[in-house]
Amino acid sequence: MPETLFIDGRWVSAAAGGTREIHCPADGTLVAVVDEADETDTVRAIAAARAAFDRGEWADTPMPERGAFLLRVAETLRERKEEFAEAESRDTGKRIVESRIDMDDIAACFEYYGRLAGNDAGRVVDAGSADVLSRVVYEPVGVCALITPWNYPLLQAAWKIAPSLAAGNSIVLK
């Protein structure tokens, strides 16, 4: 079985060796066997995300570069739309036409945040004096824990992943 947990920049197996079968809700066929993460894996993922954030490689990346990365994600999603739509349909049991729409929405989400991050996110605020320039600047906060439901896993994951990465945070996704 391939390693299916992505922790600390690499694919790994669950520490306890547990697995789970994923079946298509529409017809019951086996889609995949995946590693079943437990508390040990969760703690390991959180520690890795914290260490990655503290190293500052992503958090210190200029917003335009983070935006360009998210735009590349959107482009890749569009290029591989059929592949991802089929996987989403098999995972959720939804019709392929719905999954194709979801893939368009997911790509649009990454594109939206990519463009937003590509611009200066600072906002000038009237400080009441011509001698004072006051600017609101958004900064990353750290590790974001992202949990998605079973019914729209990729779409709702995108709604969380794209803004978290655009802001410079590291993430743990369940």
PDB file of C-alpha atoms in Angstrom:
ATOM      1  CA  MET A   1       0.000   0.000   0.000  1.00  0.00           C
ATOM      2  CA  PRO A   2       1.348   3.454  -0.821  1.00  0.00           C
ATOM      3  CA  GLU A   3       1.948   5.869   2.010  1.00  0.00           C
ATOM      4  CA  THR A   4      -1.010   8.267   2.113  1.00  0.00           C
ATOM      5  CA  LEU A   5      -0.307  10.745   4.924  1.00  0.00           C
ATOM      6  CA  PHE A   6       1.608  13.855   3.865  1.00  0.00           C
ATOM      7  CA  ILE A   7       3.526  15.017   6.932  1.00  0.00           C
ATOM      8  CA  ASP A   8       6.628  17.202   7.090  1.00  0.00           C
ATOM      9  CA  GLY A   9       6.982  17.394   3.328  1.00  0.00           C
ATOM     10  CA  ARG A  10       6.843  13.689   2.568  1.00  0.00           C
ATOM     11  CA  TRP A  11       4.401  10.815   2.191  1.00  0.00           C
ATOM     12  CA  VAL A  12       4.397   8.503   5.221  1.00  0.00           C
ATOM     13  CA  SER A  13       2.408   5.616   6.670  1.00  0.00           C
ATOM     14  CA  ALA A  14       0.326   5.876   9.808  1.00  0.00           C
ATOM     15  CA  ALA A  15       2.468   5.381  12.913  1.00  0.00           C
ATOM     16  CA  ALA A  16       0.217   2.600  14.245  1.00  0.00           C
ATOM     17  CA  GLY A  17      -0.152   0.992  10.817  1.00  0.00           C
ATOM     18  CA  GLY A  18      -3.934   1.406  10.695  1.00  0.00           C
ATOM     19  CA  THR A  19      -5.738   1.628   7.373  1.00  0.00           C
ATOM     20  CA  ARG A  20      -9.233   2.421   6.133  1.00  0.00           C
ATOM     21  CA  GLU A  21     -11.015   1.298   2.999  1.00  0.00           C
ATOM     22  CA  ILE A  22     -12.691   4.053   1.000  1.00  0.00           C
ATOM     23  CA  HIS A  23     -15.746   2.873  -0.934  1.00  0.00           C
ATOM     24  CA  CYS A  24     -17.717   4.805  -3.537  1.00  0.00           C
ATOM     25  CA  PRO A  25     -21.063   5.673  -1.924  1.00  0.00           C
ATOM     26  CA  ALA A  26     -22.807   5.376  -5.304  1.00  0.00           C
ATOM     27  CA  ASP A  27     -21.959   1.740  -6.050  1.00  0.00           C
ATOM     28  CA  GLY A  28     -19.863   0.424  -3.147  1.00  0.00           C
ATOM     29  CA  THR A  29     -16.747  -0.247  -5.206  1.00  0.00           C
ATOM     30  CA  LEU A  30     -13.408   0.023  -3.453  1.00  0.00           C
ATOM     31  CA  VAL A  31     -11.781   3.357  -4.299  1.00  0.00           C
ATOM     32  CA  ALA A  32      -8.638   3.107  -2.178  1.00  0.00           C
ATOM     33  CA  VAL A  33      -7.078   1.854   0.998  1.00  0.00           C
ATOM     34  CA  VAL A  34      -5.571   4.739   2.945  1.00  0.00           C
ATOM     35  CA  ASP A  35      -3.601   5.169   6.130  1.00  0.00           C
ATOM     36  CA  GLU A  36      -5.730   5.820   9.208  1.00  0.00           C
ATOM     37  CA  ALA A  37      -4.092   8.620  11.189  1.00  0.00           C
ATOM     38  CA  ASP A  38      -4.309   8.528  14.953  1.00  0.00           C
ATOM     39  CA  GLU A  39      -3.276  10.884  17.749  1.00  0.00           C
ATOM     40  CA  THR A  40       0.425  10.162  17.183  1.00  0.00           C
ATOM     41  CA  ASP A  41       0.152  11.123  13.512  1.00  0.00           C
ATOM     42  CA  THR A  42      -1.875  14.219  14.388  1.00  0.00           C
ATOM     43  CA  VAL A  43       0.705  15.405  16.915  1.00  0.00           C
ATOM     44  CA  ARG A  44       3.448  14.700  14.375  1.00  0.00           C
ATOM     45  CA  ALA A  45       1.617  16.711  11.679  1.00  0.00           C
ATOM     46  CA  ILE A  46       0.992  19.658  14.001  1.00  0.00           C
ATOM     47  CA  ALA A  47       4.629  19.703  15.145  1.00  0.00           C
ATOM     48  CA  ALA A  48       5.831  19.602  11.525  1.00  0.00           C
ATOM     49  CA  ALA A  49       3.482  22.418  10.520  1.00  0.00           C
ATOM     50  CA  ARG A  50       4.618  24.501  13.502  1.00  0.00           C
ATOM     51  CA  ALA A  51       8.294  23.900  12.693  1.00  0.00           C
ATOM     52  CA  ALA A  52       7.677  24.818   9.050  1.00  0.00           C
ATOM     53  CA  PHE A  53       5.941  28.011  10.096  1.00  0.00           C
ATOM     54  CA  ASP A  54       8.697  28.901  12.581  1.00  0.00           C
ATOM     55  CA  ARG A  55      11.370  28.417   9.894  1.00  0.00           C
ATOM     56  CA  GLY A  56       9.542  31.148   8.013  1.00  0.00           C
ATOM     57  CA  GLU A  57      10.143  29.806   4.524  1.00  0.00           C
ATOM     58  CA  TRP A  58       6.498  30.207   3.499  1.00  0.00           C
ATOM     59  CA  ALA A  59       5.447  32.901   5.968  1.00  0.00           C
ATOM     60  CA  ASP A  60       8.364  35.101   4.851  1.00  0.00           C
ATOM     61  CA  THR A  61       7.702  34.515   1.156  1.00  0.00           C
ATOM     62  CA  PRO A  62       6.488  37.802  -0.334  1.00  0.00           C
ATOM     63  CA  MET A  63       2.746  37.882  -0.943  1.00  0.00           C
ATOM     64  CA  PRO A  64       3.119  38.241  -4.737  1.00  0.00           C
ATOM     65  CA  GLU A  65       5.143  34.992  -4.792  1.00  0.00           C
ATOM     66  CA  ARG A  66       2.556  33.222  -2.650  1.00  0.00           C
ATOM     67  CA  GLY A  67      -0.090  34.543  -5.029  1.00  0.00           C
ATOM     68  CA  ALA A  68       1.807  33.242  -8.050  1.00  0.00           C
ATOM     69  CA  PHE A  69       2.001  29.809  -6.421  1.00  0.00           C
ATOM     70  CA  LEU A  70      -1.764  29.748  -5.853  1.00  0.00           C
ATOM     71  CA  LEU A  71      -2.326  30.789  -9.467  1.00  0.00           C
ATOM     72  CA  ARG A  72      -0.166  27.830 -10.564  1.00  0.00           C
ATOM     73  CA  VAL A  73      -2.316  25.557  -8.382  1.00  0.00           C
ATOM     74  CA  ALA A  74      -5.431  26.897 -10.145  1.00  0.00           C
ATOM     75  CA  GLU A  75      -3.822  26.314 -13.541  1.00  0.00           C
ATOM     76  CA  THR A  76      -2.847  22.743 -12.630  1.00  0.00           C
ATOM     77  CA  LEU A  77      -6.372  22.036 -11.367  1.00  0.00           C
ATOM     78  CA  ARG A  78      -7.782  23.204 -14.687  1.00  0.00           C
ATOM     79  CA  GLU A  79      -5.280  21.110 -16.659  1.00  0.00           C
ATOM     80  CA  ARG A  80      -6.125  17.976 -14.638  1.00  0.00           C
ATOM     81  CA  LYS A  81      -9.848  18.736 -14.214  1.00  0.00           C
ATOM     82  CA  GLU A  82     -11.123  15.401 -15.559  1.00  0.00           C
ATOM     83  CA  GLU A  83      -8.742  13.372 -13.405  1.00  0.00           C
ATOM     84  CA  PHE A  84      -9.701  15.243 -10.227  1.00  0.00           C
ATOM     85  CA  ALA A  85     -13.415  15.238 -11.092  1.00  0.00           C
ATOM     86  CA  GLU A  86     -13.407  11.474 -11.542  1.00  0.00           C
ATOM     87  CA  ALA A  87     -11.592  10.958  -8.238  1.00  0.00           C
ATOM     88  CA  GLU A  88     -14.038  13.286  -6.475  1.00  0.00           C
ATOM     89  CA  SER A  89     -17.016  11.428  -7.948  1.00  0.00           C
ATOM     90  CA  ARG A  90     -15.644   8.066  -6.864  1.00  0.00           C
ATOM     91  CA  ASP A  91     -14.891   9.383  -3.375  1.00  0.00           C
ATOM     92  CA  THR A  92     -18.227  11.128  -2.781  1.00  0.00           C
ATOM     93  CA  GLY A  93     -20.609   9.238  -5.055  1.00  0.00           C
ATOM     94  CA  LYS A  94     -21.739  12.421  -6.787  1.00  0.00           C
ATOM     95  CA  ARG A  95     -22.389  12.640 -10.515  1.00  0.00           C
ATOM     96  CA  ILE A  96     -19.408  13.505 -12.696  1.00  0.00           C
ATOM     97  CA  VAL A  97     -21.124  16.664 -13.962  1.00  0.00           C
ATOM     98  CA  GLU A  98     -21.272  17.971 -10.368  1.00  0.00           C
ATOM     99  CA  SER A  99     -17.628  17.111  -9.771  1.00  0.00           C
ATOM    100  CA  ARG A 100     -16.592  18.977 -12.906  1.00  0.00           C
ATOM    101  CA  ILE A 101     -18.416  22.056 -11.625  1.00  0.00           C
ATOM    102  CA  ASP A 102     -16.671  21.606  -8.274  1.00  0.00           C
ATOM    103  CA  MET A 103     -13.274  21.487 -10.008  1.00  0.00           C
ATOM    104  CA  ASP A 104     -14.048  24.779 -11.748  1.00  0.00           C
ATOM    105  CA  ASP A 105     -15.061  26.293  -8.397  1.00  0.00           C
ATOM    106  CA  ILE A 106     -11.933  24.951  -6.697  1.00  0.00           C
ATOM    107  CA  ALA A 107      -9.671  26.393  -9.393  1.00  0.00           C
ATOM    108  CA  ALA A 108     -11.544  29.704  -9.139  1.00  0.00           C
ATOM    109  CA  CYS A 109     -11.009  29.751  -5.367  1.00  0.00           C
ATOM    110  CA  PHE A 110      -7.237  29.318  -5.720  1.00  0.00           C
ATOM    111  CA  GLU A 111      -7.239  31.903  -8.496  1.00  0.00           C
ATOM    112  CA  TYR A 112      -9.174  34.412  -6.375  1.00  0.00           C
ATOM    113  CA  TYR A 113      -6.790  34.127  -3.424  1.00  0.00           C
ATOM    114  CA  GLY A 114      -3.789  34.022  -5.760  1.00  0.00           C
ATOM    115  CA  ARG A 115      -4.812  37.348  -7.248  1.00  0.00           C
ATOM    116  CA  LEU A 116      -5.629  38.786  -3.845  1.00  0.00           C
ATOM    117  CA  ALA A 117      -2.236  37.766  -2.450  1.00  0.00           C
ATOM    118  CA  GLY A 118      -0.552  39.091  -5.578  1.00  0.00           C
ATOM    119  CA  ASN A 119      -1.674  42.598  -4.694  1.00  0.00           C
ATOM    120  CA  ASP A 120      -0.592  44.778  -1.802  1.00  0.00           C
ATOM    121  CA  ALA A 121      -2.984  43.670   0.942  1.00  0.00           C
ATOM    122  CA  GLY A 122      -2.174  46.663   3.104  1.00  0.00           C
ATOM    123  CA  ARG A 123      -4.854  49.283   3.551  1.00  0.00           C
ATOM    124  CA  VAL A 124      -4.242  52.947   4.324  1.00  0.00           C
ATOM    125  CA  VAL A 125      -6.278  54.240   7.249  1.00  0.00           C
ATOM    126  CA  ASP A 126      -6.959  57.889   8.001  1.00  0.00           C
ATOM    127  CA  ALA A 127      -4.968  58.641  11.148  1.00  0.00           C
ATOM    128  CA  GLY A 128      -6.367  62.152  11.477  1.00  0.00           C
ATOM    129  CA  SER A 129      -3.075  63.850  10.624  1.00  0.00           C
ATOM    130  CA  ALA A 130      -1.363  64.566   7.319  1.00  0.00           C
ATOM    131  CA  ASP A 131       1.972  63.802   9.042  1.00  0.00           C
ATOM    132  CA  VAL A 132       0.985  60.208   9.905  1.00  0.00           C
ATOM    133  CA  LEU A 133       0.644  57.294   7.516  1.00  0.00           C
ATOM    134  CA  SER A 134      -1.276  54.436   9.055  1.00  0.00           C
ATOM    135  CA  ARG A 135      -1.477  51.163   7.160  1.00  0.00           C
ATOM    136  CA  VAL A 136      -3.227  47.927   8.123  1.00  0.00           C
ATOM    137  CA  VAL A 137      -0.986  45.001   7.179  1.00  0.00           C
ATOM    138  CA  TYR A 138      -2.080  41.379   7.413  1.00  0.00           C
ATOM    139  CA  GLU A 139       0.434  38.829   8.682  1.00  0.00           C
ATOM    140  CA  PRO A 140       0.353  35.055   9.033  1.00  0.00           C
ATOM    141  CA  VAL A 141      -0.754  33.748  12.417  1.00  0.00           C
ATOM    142  CA  GLY A 142       0.759  30.248  12.439  1.00  0.00           C
ATOM    143  CA  VAL A 143      -0.696  26.788  11.999  1.00  0.00           C
ATOM    144  CA  CYS A 144      -4.278  26.459  10.781  1.00  0.00           C
ATOM    145  CA  ALA A 145      -6.222  23.267  11.553  1.00  0.00           C
ATOM    146  CA  LEU A 146      -8.584  22.603   8.636  1.00  0.00           C
ATOM    147  CA  ILE A 147     -11.353  20.006   8.820  1.00  0.00           C
ATOM    148  CA  THR A 148     -13.498  19.145   5.814  1.00  0.00           C
ATOM    149  CA  PRO A 149     -16.801  17.243   5.530  1.00  0.00           C
ATOM    150  CA  TRP A 150     -17.429  14.126   3.482  1.00  0.00           C
ATOM    151  CA  ASN A 151     -19.895  15.637   0.994  1.00  0.00           C
ATOM    152  CA  TYR A 152     -17.758  18.355  -0.630  1.00  0.00           C
ATOM    153  CA  PRO A 153     -14.271  17.449   0.552  1.00  0.00           C
ATOM    154  CA  LEU A 154     -12.177  19.112  -2.150  1.00  0.00           C
ATOM    155  CA  LEU A 155     -14.338  22.207  -2.543  1.00  0.00           C
ATOM    156  CA  GLN A 156     -14.548  22.933   1.172  1.00  0.00           C
ATOM    157  CA  ALA A 157     -10.864  22.118   1.579  1.00  0.00           C
ATOM    158  CA  ALA A 158     -10.054  24.703  -1.114  1.00  0.00           C
ATOM    159  CA  TRP A 159     -12.153  27.319   0.721  1.00  0.00           C
ATOM    160  CA  LYS A 160      -9.816  26.814   3.699  1.00  0.00           C
ATOM    161  CA  ILE A 161      -6.467  25.955   2.108  1.00  0.00           C
ATOM    162  CA  ALA A 162      -6.272  28.826  -0.401  1.00  0.00           C
ATOM    163  CA  PRO A 163      -6.799  31.715   2.069  1.00  0.00           C
ATOM    164  CA  SER A 164      -4.612  30.046   4.718  1.00  0.00           C
ATOM    165  CA  LEU A 165      -1.707  29.681   2.286  1.00  0.00           C
ATOM    166  CA  ALA A 166      -2.291  33.119   0.760  1.00  0.00           C
ATOM    167  CA  ALA A 167      -1.899  34.585   4.234  1.00  0.00           C
ATOM    168  CA  GLY A 168       1.386  32.717   4.783  1.00  0.00           C
ATOM    169  CA  ASN A 169       0.177  30.149   7.293  1.00  0.00           C
ATOM    170  CA  SER A 170       1.057  26.487   7.459  1.00  0.00           C
ATOM    171  CA  ILE A 171      -1.791  23.976   7.621  1.00  0.00           C
ATOM    172  CA  VAL A 172      -2.886  20.609   8.924  1.00  0.00           C
ATOM    173  CA  LEU A 173      -5.807  19.232   6.884  1.00  0.00           C
ATOM    174  CA  LYS A 174      -8.105  16.448   8.033  1.00  0.00           C
TER     175      LYS A 174
END
